[in-house]
PDB file of C-alpha atoms in Angstrom:
ATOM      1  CA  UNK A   1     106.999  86.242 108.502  1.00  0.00           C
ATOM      2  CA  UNK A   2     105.133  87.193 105.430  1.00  0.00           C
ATOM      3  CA  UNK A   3     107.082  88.813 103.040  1.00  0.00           C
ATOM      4  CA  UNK A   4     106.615  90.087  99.068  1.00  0.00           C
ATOM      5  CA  UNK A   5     108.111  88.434  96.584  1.00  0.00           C
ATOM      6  CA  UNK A   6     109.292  90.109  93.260  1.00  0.00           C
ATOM      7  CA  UNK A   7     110.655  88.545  89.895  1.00  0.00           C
ATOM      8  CA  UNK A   8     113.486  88.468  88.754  1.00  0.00           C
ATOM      9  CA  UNK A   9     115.672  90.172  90.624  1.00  0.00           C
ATOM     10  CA  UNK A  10     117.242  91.485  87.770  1.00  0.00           C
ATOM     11  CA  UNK A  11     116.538  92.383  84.017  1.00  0.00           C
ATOM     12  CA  UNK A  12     118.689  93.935  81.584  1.00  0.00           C
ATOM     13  CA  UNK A  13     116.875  95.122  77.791  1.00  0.00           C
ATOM     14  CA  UNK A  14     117.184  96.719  75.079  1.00  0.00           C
ATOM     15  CA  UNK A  15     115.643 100.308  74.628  1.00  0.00           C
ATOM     16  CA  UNK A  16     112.360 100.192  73.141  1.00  0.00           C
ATOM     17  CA  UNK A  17     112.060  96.530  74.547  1.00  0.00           C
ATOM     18  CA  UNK A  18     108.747  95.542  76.525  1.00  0.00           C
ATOM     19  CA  UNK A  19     109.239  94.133  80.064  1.00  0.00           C
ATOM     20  CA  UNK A  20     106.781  93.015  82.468  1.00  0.00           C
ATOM     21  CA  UNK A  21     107.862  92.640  86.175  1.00  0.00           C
ATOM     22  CA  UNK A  22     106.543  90.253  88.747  1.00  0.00           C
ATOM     23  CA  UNK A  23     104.922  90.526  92.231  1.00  0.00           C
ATOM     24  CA  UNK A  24     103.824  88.395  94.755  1.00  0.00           C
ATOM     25  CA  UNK A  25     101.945  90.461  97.104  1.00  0.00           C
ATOM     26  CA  UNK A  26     101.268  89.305 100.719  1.00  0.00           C
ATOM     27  CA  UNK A  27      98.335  87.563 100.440  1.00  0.00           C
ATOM     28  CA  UNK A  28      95.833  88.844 102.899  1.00  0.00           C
ATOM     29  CA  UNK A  29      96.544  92.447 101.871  1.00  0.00           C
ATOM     30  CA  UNK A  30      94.590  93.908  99.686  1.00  0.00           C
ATOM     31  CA  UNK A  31      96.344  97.001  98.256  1.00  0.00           C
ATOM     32  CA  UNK A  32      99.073  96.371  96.121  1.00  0.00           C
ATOM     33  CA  UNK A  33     101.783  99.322  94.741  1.00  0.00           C
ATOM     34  CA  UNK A  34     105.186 100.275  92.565  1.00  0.00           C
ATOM     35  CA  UNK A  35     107.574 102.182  93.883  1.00  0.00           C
ATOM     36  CA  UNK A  36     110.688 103.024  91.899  1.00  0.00           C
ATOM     37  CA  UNK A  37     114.251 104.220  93.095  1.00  0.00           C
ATOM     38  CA  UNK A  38     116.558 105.675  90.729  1.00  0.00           C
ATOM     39  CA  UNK A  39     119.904 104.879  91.420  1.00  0.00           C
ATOM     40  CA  UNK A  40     120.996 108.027  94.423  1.00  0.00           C
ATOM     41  CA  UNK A  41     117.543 109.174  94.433  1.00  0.00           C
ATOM     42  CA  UNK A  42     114.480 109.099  96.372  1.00  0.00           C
ATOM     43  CA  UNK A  43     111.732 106.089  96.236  1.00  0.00           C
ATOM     44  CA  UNK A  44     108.981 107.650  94.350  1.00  0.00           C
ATOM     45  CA  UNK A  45     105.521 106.366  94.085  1.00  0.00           C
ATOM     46  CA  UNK A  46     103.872 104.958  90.512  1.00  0.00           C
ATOM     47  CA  UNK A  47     100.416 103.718  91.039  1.00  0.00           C
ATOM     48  CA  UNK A  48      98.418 102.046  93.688  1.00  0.00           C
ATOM     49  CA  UNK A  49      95.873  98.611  92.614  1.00  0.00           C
ATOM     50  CA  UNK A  50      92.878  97.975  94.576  1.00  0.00           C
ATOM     51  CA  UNK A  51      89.936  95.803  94.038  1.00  0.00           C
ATOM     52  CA  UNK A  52      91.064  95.025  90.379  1.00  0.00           C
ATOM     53  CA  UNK A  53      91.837  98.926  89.308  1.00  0.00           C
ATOM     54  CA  UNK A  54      94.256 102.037  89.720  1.00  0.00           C
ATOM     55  CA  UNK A  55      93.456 104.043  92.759  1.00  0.00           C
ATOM     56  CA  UNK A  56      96.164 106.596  92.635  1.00  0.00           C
ATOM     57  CA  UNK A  57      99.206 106.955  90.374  1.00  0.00           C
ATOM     58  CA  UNK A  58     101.930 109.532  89.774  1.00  0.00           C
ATOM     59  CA  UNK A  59     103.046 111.555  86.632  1.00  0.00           C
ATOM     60  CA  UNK A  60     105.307 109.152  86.227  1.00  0.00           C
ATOM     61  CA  UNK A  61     103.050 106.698  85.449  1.00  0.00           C
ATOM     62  CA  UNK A  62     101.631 107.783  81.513  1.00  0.00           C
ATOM     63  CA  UNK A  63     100.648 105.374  78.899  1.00  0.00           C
ATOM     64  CA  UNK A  64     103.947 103.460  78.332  1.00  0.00           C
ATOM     65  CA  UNK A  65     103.455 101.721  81.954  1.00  0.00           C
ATOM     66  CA  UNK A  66     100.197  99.327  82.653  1.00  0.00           C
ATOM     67  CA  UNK A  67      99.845  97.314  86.034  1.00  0.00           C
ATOM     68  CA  UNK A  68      97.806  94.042  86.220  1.00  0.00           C
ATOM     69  CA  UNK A  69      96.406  91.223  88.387  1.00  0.00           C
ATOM     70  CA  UNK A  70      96.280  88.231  86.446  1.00  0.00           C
ATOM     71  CA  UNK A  71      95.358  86.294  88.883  1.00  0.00           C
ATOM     72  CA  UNK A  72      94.220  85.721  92.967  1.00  0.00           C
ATOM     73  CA  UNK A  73      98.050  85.696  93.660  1.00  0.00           C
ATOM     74  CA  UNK A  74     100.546  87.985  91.112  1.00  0.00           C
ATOM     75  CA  UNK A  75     100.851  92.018  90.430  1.00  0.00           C
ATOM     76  CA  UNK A  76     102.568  92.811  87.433  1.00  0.00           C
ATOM     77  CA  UNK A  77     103.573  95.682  86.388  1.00  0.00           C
ATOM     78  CA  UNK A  78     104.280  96.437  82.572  1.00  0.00           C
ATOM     79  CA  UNK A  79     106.429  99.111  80.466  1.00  0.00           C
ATOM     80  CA  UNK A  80     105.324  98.930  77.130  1.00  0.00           C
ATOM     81  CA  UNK A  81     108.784 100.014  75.229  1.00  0.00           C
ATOM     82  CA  UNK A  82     111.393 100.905  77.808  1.00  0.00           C
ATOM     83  CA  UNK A  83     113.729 104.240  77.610  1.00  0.00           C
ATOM     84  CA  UNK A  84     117.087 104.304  79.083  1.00  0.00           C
ATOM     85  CA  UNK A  85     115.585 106.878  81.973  1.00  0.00           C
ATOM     86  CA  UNK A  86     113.773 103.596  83.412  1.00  0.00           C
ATOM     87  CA  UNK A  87     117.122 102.259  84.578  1.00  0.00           C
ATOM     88  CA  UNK A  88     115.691 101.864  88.382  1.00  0.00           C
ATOM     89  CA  UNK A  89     114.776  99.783  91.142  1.00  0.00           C
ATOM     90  CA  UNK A  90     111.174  98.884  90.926  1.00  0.00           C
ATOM     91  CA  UNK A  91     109.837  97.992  94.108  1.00  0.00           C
ATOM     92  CA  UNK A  92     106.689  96.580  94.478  1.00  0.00           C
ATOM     93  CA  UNK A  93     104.619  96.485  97.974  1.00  0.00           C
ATOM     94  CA  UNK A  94     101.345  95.457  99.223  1.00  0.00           C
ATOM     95  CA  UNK A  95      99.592  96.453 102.551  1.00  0.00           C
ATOM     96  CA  UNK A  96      96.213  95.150 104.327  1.00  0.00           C
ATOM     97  CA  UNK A  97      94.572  98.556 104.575  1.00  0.00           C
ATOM     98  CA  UNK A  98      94.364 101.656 102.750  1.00  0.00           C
ATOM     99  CA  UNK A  99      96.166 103.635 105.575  1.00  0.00           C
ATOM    100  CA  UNK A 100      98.766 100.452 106.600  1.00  0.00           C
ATOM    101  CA  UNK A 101     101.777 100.796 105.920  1.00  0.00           C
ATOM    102  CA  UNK A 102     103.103  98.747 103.063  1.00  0.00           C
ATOM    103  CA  UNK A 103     105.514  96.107 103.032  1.00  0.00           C
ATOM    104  CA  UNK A 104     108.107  96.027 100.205  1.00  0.00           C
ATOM    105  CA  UNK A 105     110.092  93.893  98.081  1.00  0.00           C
ATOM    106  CA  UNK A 106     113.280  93.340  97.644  1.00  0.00           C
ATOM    107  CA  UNK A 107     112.801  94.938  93.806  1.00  0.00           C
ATOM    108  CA  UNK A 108     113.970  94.323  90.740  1.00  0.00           C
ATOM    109  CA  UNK A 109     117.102  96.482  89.046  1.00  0.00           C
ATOM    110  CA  UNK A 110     115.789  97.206  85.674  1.00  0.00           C
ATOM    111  CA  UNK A 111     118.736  98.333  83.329  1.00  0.00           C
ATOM    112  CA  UNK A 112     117.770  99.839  79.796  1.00  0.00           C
ATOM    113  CA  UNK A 113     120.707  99.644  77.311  1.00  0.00           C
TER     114      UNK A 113
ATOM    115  CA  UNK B   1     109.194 122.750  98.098  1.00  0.00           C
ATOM    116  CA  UNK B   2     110.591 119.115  99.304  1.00  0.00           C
ATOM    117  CA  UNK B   3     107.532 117.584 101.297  1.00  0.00           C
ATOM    118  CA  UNK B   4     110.140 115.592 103.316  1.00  0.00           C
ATOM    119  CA  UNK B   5     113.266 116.779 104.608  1.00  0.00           C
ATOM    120  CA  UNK B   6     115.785 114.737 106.597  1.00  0.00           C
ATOM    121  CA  UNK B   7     118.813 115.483 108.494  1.00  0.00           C
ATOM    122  CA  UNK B   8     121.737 114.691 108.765  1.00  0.00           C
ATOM    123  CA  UNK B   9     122.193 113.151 105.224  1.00  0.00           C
ATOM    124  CA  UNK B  10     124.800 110.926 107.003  1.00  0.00           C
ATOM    125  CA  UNK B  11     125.796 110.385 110.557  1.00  0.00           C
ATOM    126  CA  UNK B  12     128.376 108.222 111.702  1.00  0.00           C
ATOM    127  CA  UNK B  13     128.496 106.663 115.145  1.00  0.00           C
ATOM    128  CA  UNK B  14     130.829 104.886 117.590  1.00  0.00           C
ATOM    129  CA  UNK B  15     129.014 101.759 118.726  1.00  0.00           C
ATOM    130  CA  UNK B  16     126.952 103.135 121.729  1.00  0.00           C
ATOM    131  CA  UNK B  17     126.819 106.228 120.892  1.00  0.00           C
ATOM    132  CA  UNK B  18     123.522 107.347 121.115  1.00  0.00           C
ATOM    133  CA  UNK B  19     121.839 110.135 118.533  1.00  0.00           C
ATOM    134  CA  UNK B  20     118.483 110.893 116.809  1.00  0.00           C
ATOM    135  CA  UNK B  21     117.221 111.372 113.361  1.00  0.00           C
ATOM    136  CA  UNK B  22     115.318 114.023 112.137  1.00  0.00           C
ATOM    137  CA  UNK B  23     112.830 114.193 109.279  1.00  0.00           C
ATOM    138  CA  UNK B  24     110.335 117.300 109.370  1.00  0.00           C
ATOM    139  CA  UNK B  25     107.584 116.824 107.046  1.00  0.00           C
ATOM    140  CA  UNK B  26     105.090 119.394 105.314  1.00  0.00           C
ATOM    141  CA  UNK B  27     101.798 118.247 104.812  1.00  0.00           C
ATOM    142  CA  UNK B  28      98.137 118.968 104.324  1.00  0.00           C
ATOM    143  CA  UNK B  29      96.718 116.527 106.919  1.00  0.00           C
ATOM    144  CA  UNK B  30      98.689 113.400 107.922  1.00  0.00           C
ATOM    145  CA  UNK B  31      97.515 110.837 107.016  1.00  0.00           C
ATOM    146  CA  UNK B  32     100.703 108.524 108.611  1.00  0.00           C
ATOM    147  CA  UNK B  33     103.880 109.114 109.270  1.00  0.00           C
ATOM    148  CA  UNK B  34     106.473 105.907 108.405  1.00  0.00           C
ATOM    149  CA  UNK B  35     109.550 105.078 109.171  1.00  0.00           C
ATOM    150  CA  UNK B  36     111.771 102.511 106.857  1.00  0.00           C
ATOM    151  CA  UNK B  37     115.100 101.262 107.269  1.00  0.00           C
ATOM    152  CA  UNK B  38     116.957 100.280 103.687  1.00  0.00           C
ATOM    153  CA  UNK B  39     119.968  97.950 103.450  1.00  0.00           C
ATOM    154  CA  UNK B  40     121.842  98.577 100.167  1.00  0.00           C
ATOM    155  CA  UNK B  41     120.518  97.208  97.095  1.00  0.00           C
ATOM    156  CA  UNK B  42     117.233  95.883  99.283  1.00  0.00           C
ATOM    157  CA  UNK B  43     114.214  97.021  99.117  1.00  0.00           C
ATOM    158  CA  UNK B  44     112.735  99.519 102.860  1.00  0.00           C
ATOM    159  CA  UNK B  45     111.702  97.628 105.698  1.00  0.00           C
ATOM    160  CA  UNK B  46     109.520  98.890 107.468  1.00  0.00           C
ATOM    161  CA  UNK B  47     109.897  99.957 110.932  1.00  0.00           C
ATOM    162  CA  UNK B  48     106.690 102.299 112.512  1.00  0.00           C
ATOM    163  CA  UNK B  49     103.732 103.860 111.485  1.00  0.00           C
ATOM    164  CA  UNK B  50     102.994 107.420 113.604  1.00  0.00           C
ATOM    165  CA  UNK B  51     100.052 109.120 113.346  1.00  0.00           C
ATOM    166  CA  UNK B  52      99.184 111.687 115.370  1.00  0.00           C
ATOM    167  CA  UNK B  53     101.529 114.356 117.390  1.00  0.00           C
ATOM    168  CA  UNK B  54     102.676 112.699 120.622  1.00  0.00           C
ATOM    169  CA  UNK B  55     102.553 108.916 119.662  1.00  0.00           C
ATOM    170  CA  UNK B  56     106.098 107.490 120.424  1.00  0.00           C
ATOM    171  CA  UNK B  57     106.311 103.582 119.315  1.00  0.00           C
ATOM    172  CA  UNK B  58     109.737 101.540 120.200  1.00  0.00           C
ATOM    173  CA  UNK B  59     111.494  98.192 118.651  1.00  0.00           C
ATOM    174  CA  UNK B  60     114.707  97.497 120.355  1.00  0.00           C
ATOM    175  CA  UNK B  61     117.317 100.140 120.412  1.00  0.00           C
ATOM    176  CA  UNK B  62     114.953 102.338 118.254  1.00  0.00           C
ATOM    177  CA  UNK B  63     112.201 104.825 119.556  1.00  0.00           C
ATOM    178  CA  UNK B  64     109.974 107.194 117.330  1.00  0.00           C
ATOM    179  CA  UNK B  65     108.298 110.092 118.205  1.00  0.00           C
ATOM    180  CA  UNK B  66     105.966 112.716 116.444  1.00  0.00           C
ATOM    181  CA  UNK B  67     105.290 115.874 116.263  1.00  0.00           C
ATOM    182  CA  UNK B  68     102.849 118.337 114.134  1.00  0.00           C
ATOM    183  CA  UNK B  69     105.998 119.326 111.720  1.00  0.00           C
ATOM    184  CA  UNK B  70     109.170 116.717 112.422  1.00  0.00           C
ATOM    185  CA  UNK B  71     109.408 113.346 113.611  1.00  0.00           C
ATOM    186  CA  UNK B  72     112.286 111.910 115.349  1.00  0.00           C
ATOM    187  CA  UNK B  73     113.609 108.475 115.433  1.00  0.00           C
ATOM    188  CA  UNK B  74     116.251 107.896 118.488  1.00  0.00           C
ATOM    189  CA  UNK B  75     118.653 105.512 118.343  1.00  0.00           C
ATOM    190  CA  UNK B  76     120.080 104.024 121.859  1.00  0.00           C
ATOM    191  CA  UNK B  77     123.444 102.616 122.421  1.00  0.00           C
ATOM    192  CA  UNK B  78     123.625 101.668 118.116  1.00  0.00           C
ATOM    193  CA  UNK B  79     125.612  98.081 117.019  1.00  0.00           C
ATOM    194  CA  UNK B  80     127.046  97.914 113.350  1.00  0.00           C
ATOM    195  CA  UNK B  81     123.705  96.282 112.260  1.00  0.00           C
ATOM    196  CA  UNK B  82     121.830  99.412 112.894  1.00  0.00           C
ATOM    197  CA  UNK B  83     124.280 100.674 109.813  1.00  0.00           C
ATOM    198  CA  UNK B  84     121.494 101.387 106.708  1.00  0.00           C
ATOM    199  CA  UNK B  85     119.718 104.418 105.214  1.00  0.00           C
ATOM    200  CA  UNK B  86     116.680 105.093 107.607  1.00  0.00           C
ATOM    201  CA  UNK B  87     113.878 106.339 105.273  1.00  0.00           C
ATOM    202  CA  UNK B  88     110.991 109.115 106.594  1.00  0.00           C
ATOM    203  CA  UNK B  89     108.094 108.824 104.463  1.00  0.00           C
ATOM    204  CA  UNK B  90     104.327 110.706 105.020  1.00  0.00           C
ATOM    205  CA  UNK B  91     101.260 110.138 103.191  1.00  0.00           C
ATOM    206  CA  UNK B  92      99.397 113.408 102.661  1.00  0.00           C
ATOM    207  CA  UNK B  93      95.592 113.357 103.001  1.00  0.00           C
ATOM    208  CA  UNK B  94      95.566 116.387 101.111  1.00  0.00           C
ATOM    209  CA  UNK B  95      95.544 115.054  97.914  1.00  0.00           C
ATOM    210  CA  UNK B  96      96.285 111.433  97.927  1.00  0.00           C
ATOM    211  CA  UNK B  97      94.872 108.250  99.971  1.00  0.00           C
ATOM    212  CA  UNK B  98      97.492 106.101  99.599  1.00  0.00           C
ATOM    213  CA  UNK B  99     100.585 107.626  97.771  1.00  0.00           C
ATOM    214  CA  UNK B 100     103.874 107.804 100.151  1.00  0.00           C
ATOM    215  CA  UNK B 101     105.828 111.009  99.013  1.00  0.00           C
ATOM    216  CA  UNK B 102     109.639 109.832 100.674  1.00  0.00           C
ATOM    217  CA  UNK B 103     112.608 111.705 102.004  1.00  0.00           C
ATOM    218  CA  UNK B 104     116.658 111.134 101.193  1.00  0.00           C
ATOM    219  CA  UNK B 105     117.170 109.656 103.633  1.00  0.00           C
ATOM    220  CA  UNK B 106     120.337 109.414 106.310  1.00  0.00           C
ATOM    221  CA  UNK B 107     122.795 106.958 105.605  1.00  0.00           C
ATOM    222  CA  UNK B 108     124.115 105.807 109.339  1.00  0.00           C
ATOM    223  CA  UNK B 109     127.268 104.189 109.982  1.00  0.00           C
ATOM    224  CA  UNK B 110     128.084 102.454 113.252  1.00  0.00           C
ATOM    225  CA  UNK B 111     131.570 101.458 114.020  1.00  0.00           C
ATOM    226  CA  UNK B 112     132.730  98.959 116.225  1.00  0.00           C
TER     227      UNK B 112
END
C-alpha cells in the first residue's frame, strides 16, 4: 500500500539552527500538508501545498517556517532558526482530493536544544 | 471553546469487551468527519471518513457512525492490537477547506 515517507526520523539542533524536513508524499495525491504534535498535545495543523502554493495555514505558521516542492516527488518543510518551543513531531501528509482524507507519516521528532 | 471533544480520555478493556467512543464535534458546516488510530511515537492512520448524519462505515471489529453533533466509533469484541489512541478529527467548512482541527484523543487499552 502506498504510504508517505518522511526524513529523518529524527533531528536534534541547536536553537537558532535552520532545519529543513523531508517528505515524500504519495504520489498521485495532489495536496500535500504539516501537521505537528507537541509532545501530550493535540496534532495541530501548519499549512496546506497545492498546485505549487499555500492554500491554508495556521497561526502557527509565521515567517520563521517556509514549505517547498523542489521537485515532482519531495515536500519540504523549512524553519528558518528554530526555538526550543518547536520540540515536536512534525508530521507530514498528502491526500488525492481537497476533501480526502490525508494519509500521514510516520514524522519526524524535532528536538531544539 | 474546544471544536473537538472526546470521551473517555482513556478506557481500558478486557479482550471482548465491547464499548464505543465518543467524539462530539462543533462546527460550522462539516465538511468530513475522520477517524485516526495512533500507535505511540507513529504518526495517525487513518481509519474512516463520515460525512453526513447517518453514514455508518465498518473495518473489522470497528464501526463508525455520525451524527449532526457527535460521532461514535464502536468497537466489537476488542484484541490487544486494537490498544492505541483513536483520534476524532473534523474539517470545518466554515472557515477552512482543508485544515483538520483534532481532538485528544482516547488512549484504549485491551487486555488479554
Amino acid at each position: 500500500e502506498p504510504e508517505v515517507t518522511q526524513t529523518p526520523s529524527h533531528q536534534v539542533t541547536q536553537m537558532g539552527q535552520e532545519v529543513i524536513l523531508r517528505c515524500v508524499p504519495i504520489s498521485n495525491h495532489l495536496y500535500f500538508y504539516w501537521y505537528r504534535q507537541i509532545l501530550g498535545q493535540k496534532v495541530e495543523f501548519l499549512v496546506s501545498f497545492y498546485n505549487n502554493e499555500i492554500s491554508e495555514k495556521s497561526e502557527i505558521f509565521d515567517d520563521q517556517f517556509s514549505v517547498e516542492r523542489p521537485d515532482g516527488s519531495n515536500f519540504t518543510l523549512k524553519i528558518r532558526s528554530t526555538k526550543l518551543e518547536d520540540s515536536a513531531m512534525y508530521f507530514c501528509a498528502s491526500s488525492e482530493a481537497s476533501a480526502g482524507a490525508p494519509h500521514f507519516g510516520q514524522g519526524t521528532r524535532l528536538t531544539v536544544v | 471553546e474546544d471544536q473537538v471533544t472526546q470521551s473517555p480520555e482513556a478506557l481500558r478493556l478486557q479482550e471482548g469487551e465491547s464499548s464505543s467512543l465518543n467524539c462530539s464535534y462543533t462546527v460550522s458546516g462539516l465538511r468530513g468527519l475522520f477517524w485516526y488510530r495512533q500507535d505511540p511515537g507513529k504518526g495517525p492512520e487513518f481509519l474512516f471518513t463520515l460525512y453526513s448524519a447517518g453514514e455508518e462505515k465498518e473495518k473489522e471489529r470497528l464501526k463508525a457512525t455520525l451524527t449532526k453533533k457527535e460521532s461514535f466509533l464502536h468497537i466489537t469484541a476488542p484484541k490487544p492490537e486494537d490498544s492505541a489512541t483513536y483520534l476524532c478529527a473534523v474539517r470545518d467548512s466554515g472557515g477552512s477547506n482543508y485544515k483538520l482541527t483534532f481532538g485528544k484523543g482516547t488512549l484504549l487499552t485491551v487486555n488479554p
